[in-house]
mmCIF file of C-alpha atoms in Angstrom:
data_model
loop_
_atom_site.group_PDB
_atom_site.id
_atom_site.type_symbol
_atom_site.label_atom_id
_atom_site.label_comp_id
_atom_site.label_asym_id
_atom_site.label_seq_id
_atom_site.Cartn_x
_atom_site.Cartn_y
_atom_site.Cartn_z
ATOM 1 C CA MET A 28 -33.999 22.063 17.564
ATOM 2 C CA ASP A 29 -35.134 19.800 14.231
ATOM 3 C CA HIS A 30 -34.886 16.175 14.164
ATOM 4 C CA ASN A 31 -34.384 14.357 10.962
ATOM 5 C CA ARG A 32 -36.130 11.340 9.637
ATOM 6 C CA TYR A 33 -33.865 8.955 12.090
ATOM 7 C CA GLY A 34 -34.770 11.145 14.968
ATOM 8 C CA HIS A 35 -31.095 12.456 15.247
ATOM 9 C CA ILE A 36 -30.677 16.339 15.394
ATOM 10 C CA GLU A 37 -30.197 18.216 12.206
ATOM 11 C CA SER A 38 -26.932 19.860 12.199
ATOM 12 C CA ASN A 39 -27.404 21.190 8.697
ATOM 13 C CA SER A 40 -23.980 21.392 8.489
ATOM 14 C CA HIS A 41 -21.408 18.679 7.093
ATOM 15 C CA GLU A 42 -17.612 18.948 7.062
ATOM 16 C CA ILE A 43 -14.786 16.989 6.784
ATOM 17 C CA LYS A 44 -11.185 17.501 8.375
ATOM 18 C CA MET A 45 -8.391 15.188 7.185
ATOM 19 C CA ASN A 46 -4.981 14.852 8.884
ATOM 20 C CA ASN A 47 -2.154 13.575 6.313
ATOM 21 C CA ARG A 48 -4.712 10.736 4.760
ATOM 22 C CA LYS A 49 -4.376 8.987 8.202
ATOM 23 C CA SER A 50 -7.766 10.152 9.879
ATOM 24 C CA MET A 51 -10.777 11.772 9.319
ATOM 25 C CA ASP A 52 -13.474 13.629 11.280
ATOM 26 C CA ILE A 53 -16.694 13.755 9.649
ATOM 27 C CA SER A 54 -19.926 15.820 10.977
ATOM 28 C CA GLY A 55 -23.455 15.831 9.341
ATOM 29 C CA VAL A 56 -23.462 12.308 9.319
ATOM 30 C CA ILE A 57 -27.017 10.757 9.263
ATOM 31 C CA ASN A 58 -26.712 7.171 8.909
ATOM 32 C CA VAL A 59 -23.640 4.748 8.697
ATOM 33 C CA GLU A 60 -24.855 2.343 5.785
ATOM 34 C CA SER A 61 -21.877 0.038 5.792
ATOM 35 C CA PHE A 62 -18.323 -0.320 6.622
ATOM 36 C CA ASP A 63 -15.353 -2.695 6.580
ATOM 37 C CA ASN A 64 -11.596 -2.160 6.612
ATOM 38 C CA GLU A 65 -11.484 -1.185 2.864
ATOM 39 C CA GLU A 66 -14.659 1.217 2.545
ATOM 40 C CA PHE A 67 -16.933 3.377 4.349
ATOM 41 C CA LEU A 68 -20.491 4.449 2.993
ATOM 42 C CA LEU A 69 -22.047 6.977 5.048
ATOM 43 C CA GLU A 70 -25.182 9.010 4.325
ATOM 44 C CA THR A 71 -24.303 12.693 5.205
ATOM 45 C CA GLU A 72 -26.214 15.704 5.193
ATOM 46 C CA CYS A 73 -25.171 16.426 1.601
ATOM 47 C CA GLY A 74 -25.769 12.751 0.264
ATOM 48 C CA PHE A 75 -24.039 9.448 0.448
ATOM 49 C CA LEU A 76 -20.144 9.663 1.033
ATOM 50 C CA ALA A 77 -17.903 6.680 0.169
ATOM 51 C CA ILE A 78 -14.660 6.401 1.621
ATOM 52 C CA ARG A 79 -12.135 3.860 0.481
ATOM 53 C CA GLY A 80 -8.772 2.490 1.722
ATOM 54 C CA GLN A 81 -6.691 0.449 3.530
ATOM 55 C CA ASN A 82 -7.106 -0.779 7.221
ATOM 56 C CA LEU A 83 -9.775 1.778 8.030
ATOM 57 C CA HIS A 84 -11.722 1.520 11.079
ATOM 58 C CA MET A 85 -14.015 3.599 12.963
ATOM 59 C CA LYS A 86 -12.257 5.519 15.641
ATOM 60 C CA ASN A 87 -15.109 7.191 17.382
ATOM 61 C CA LEU A 88 -19.062 7.590 16.349
ATOM 62 C CA ASN A 89 -21.375 9.865 18.003
ATOM 63 C CA VAL A 90 -24.549 9.152 16.377
ATOM 64 C CA GLU A 91 -26.653 11.761 18.347
ATOM 65 C CA ASN A 92 -24.244 14.738 16.895
ATOM 66 C CA GLY A 93 -23.870 12.964 13.474
ATOM 67 C CA LEU A 94 -19.873 12.668 14.135
ATOM 68 C CA VAL A 95 -17.893 10.057 12.890
ATOM 69 C CA SER A 96 -13.866 9.442 12.881
ATOM 70 C CA ILE A 97 -12.336 7.061 10.792
ATOM 71 C CA GLU A 98 -8.758 6.098 11.008
ATOM 72 C CA GLY A 99 -6.481 4.015 8.561
ATOM 73 C CA THR A 100 -4.847 4.970 4.969
ATOM 74 C CA ILE A 101 -7.529 6.813 3.077
ATOM 75 C CA ALA A 102 -7.069 6.164 -0.639
ATOM 76 C CA ASP A 103 -10.442 7.658 -2.098
ATOM 77 C CA MET A 104 -13.452 9.563 -1.061
ATOM 78 C CA ALA A 105 -16.619 10.485 -3.552
ATOM 79 C CA TYR A 106 -20.154 11.665 -2.848
ATOM 80 C CA VAL A 107 -22.854 9.342 -4.600
ATOM 81 C CA ASP A 108 -26.338 9.749 -5.211
ATOM 82 C CA HIS A 109 -29.450 8.182 -7.145
ATOM 83 C CA THR A 110 -29.250 10.672 -10.061
ATOM 84 C CA SER A 111 -25.593 10.020 -10.750
ATOM 85 C CA SER A 112 -24.959 7.730 -13.835
ATOM 86 C CA GLY A 113 -21.128 6.708 -13.387
ATOM 87 C CA ASP A 114 -20.655 3.195 -12.808
ATOM 88 C CA LYS A 115 -19.165 3.653 -9.312
ATOM 89 C CA ALA A 116 -22.713 4.971 -8.285
ATOM 90 C CA LYS A 117 -24.388 1.979 -9.610
ATOM 91 C CA GLY A 118 -21.906 -0.302 -8.112
ATOM 92 C CA LEU A 119 -22.280 1.030 -4.836
ATOM 93 C CA PHE A 120 -26.253 1.389 -4.641
ATOM 94 C CA SER A 121 -26.416 -2.311 -6.071
ATOM 95 C CA LYS A 122 -24.478 -3.580 -3.016
ATOM 96 C CA LEU A 123 -26.878 -1.431 -1.157
ATOM 97 C CA PHE A 124 -30.327 -2.281 -2.156
ATOM 98 C CA LYS A 125 -29.768 -6.131 -2.926
#
């Protein structure tokens, strides 16, 4: 088994399962960068994933297996990375690296 830079077992797989915009199960999560009741920022095997909504909370976190479950009203999700030129990505990363 391979381990990533955080010591977690690498799954090399990233999947999202959403149920009626009320809950999400996400695999391939490397790190939970930040979260509150309106936004989660996750580092995944496929890049940073921002999830926005209302009354969001973490239902389950399994760091060893890279699994995160989120509940709440999901309004938006987007992948952001350092090479993105959009204002949304710049805003997220400016918050991250202050």
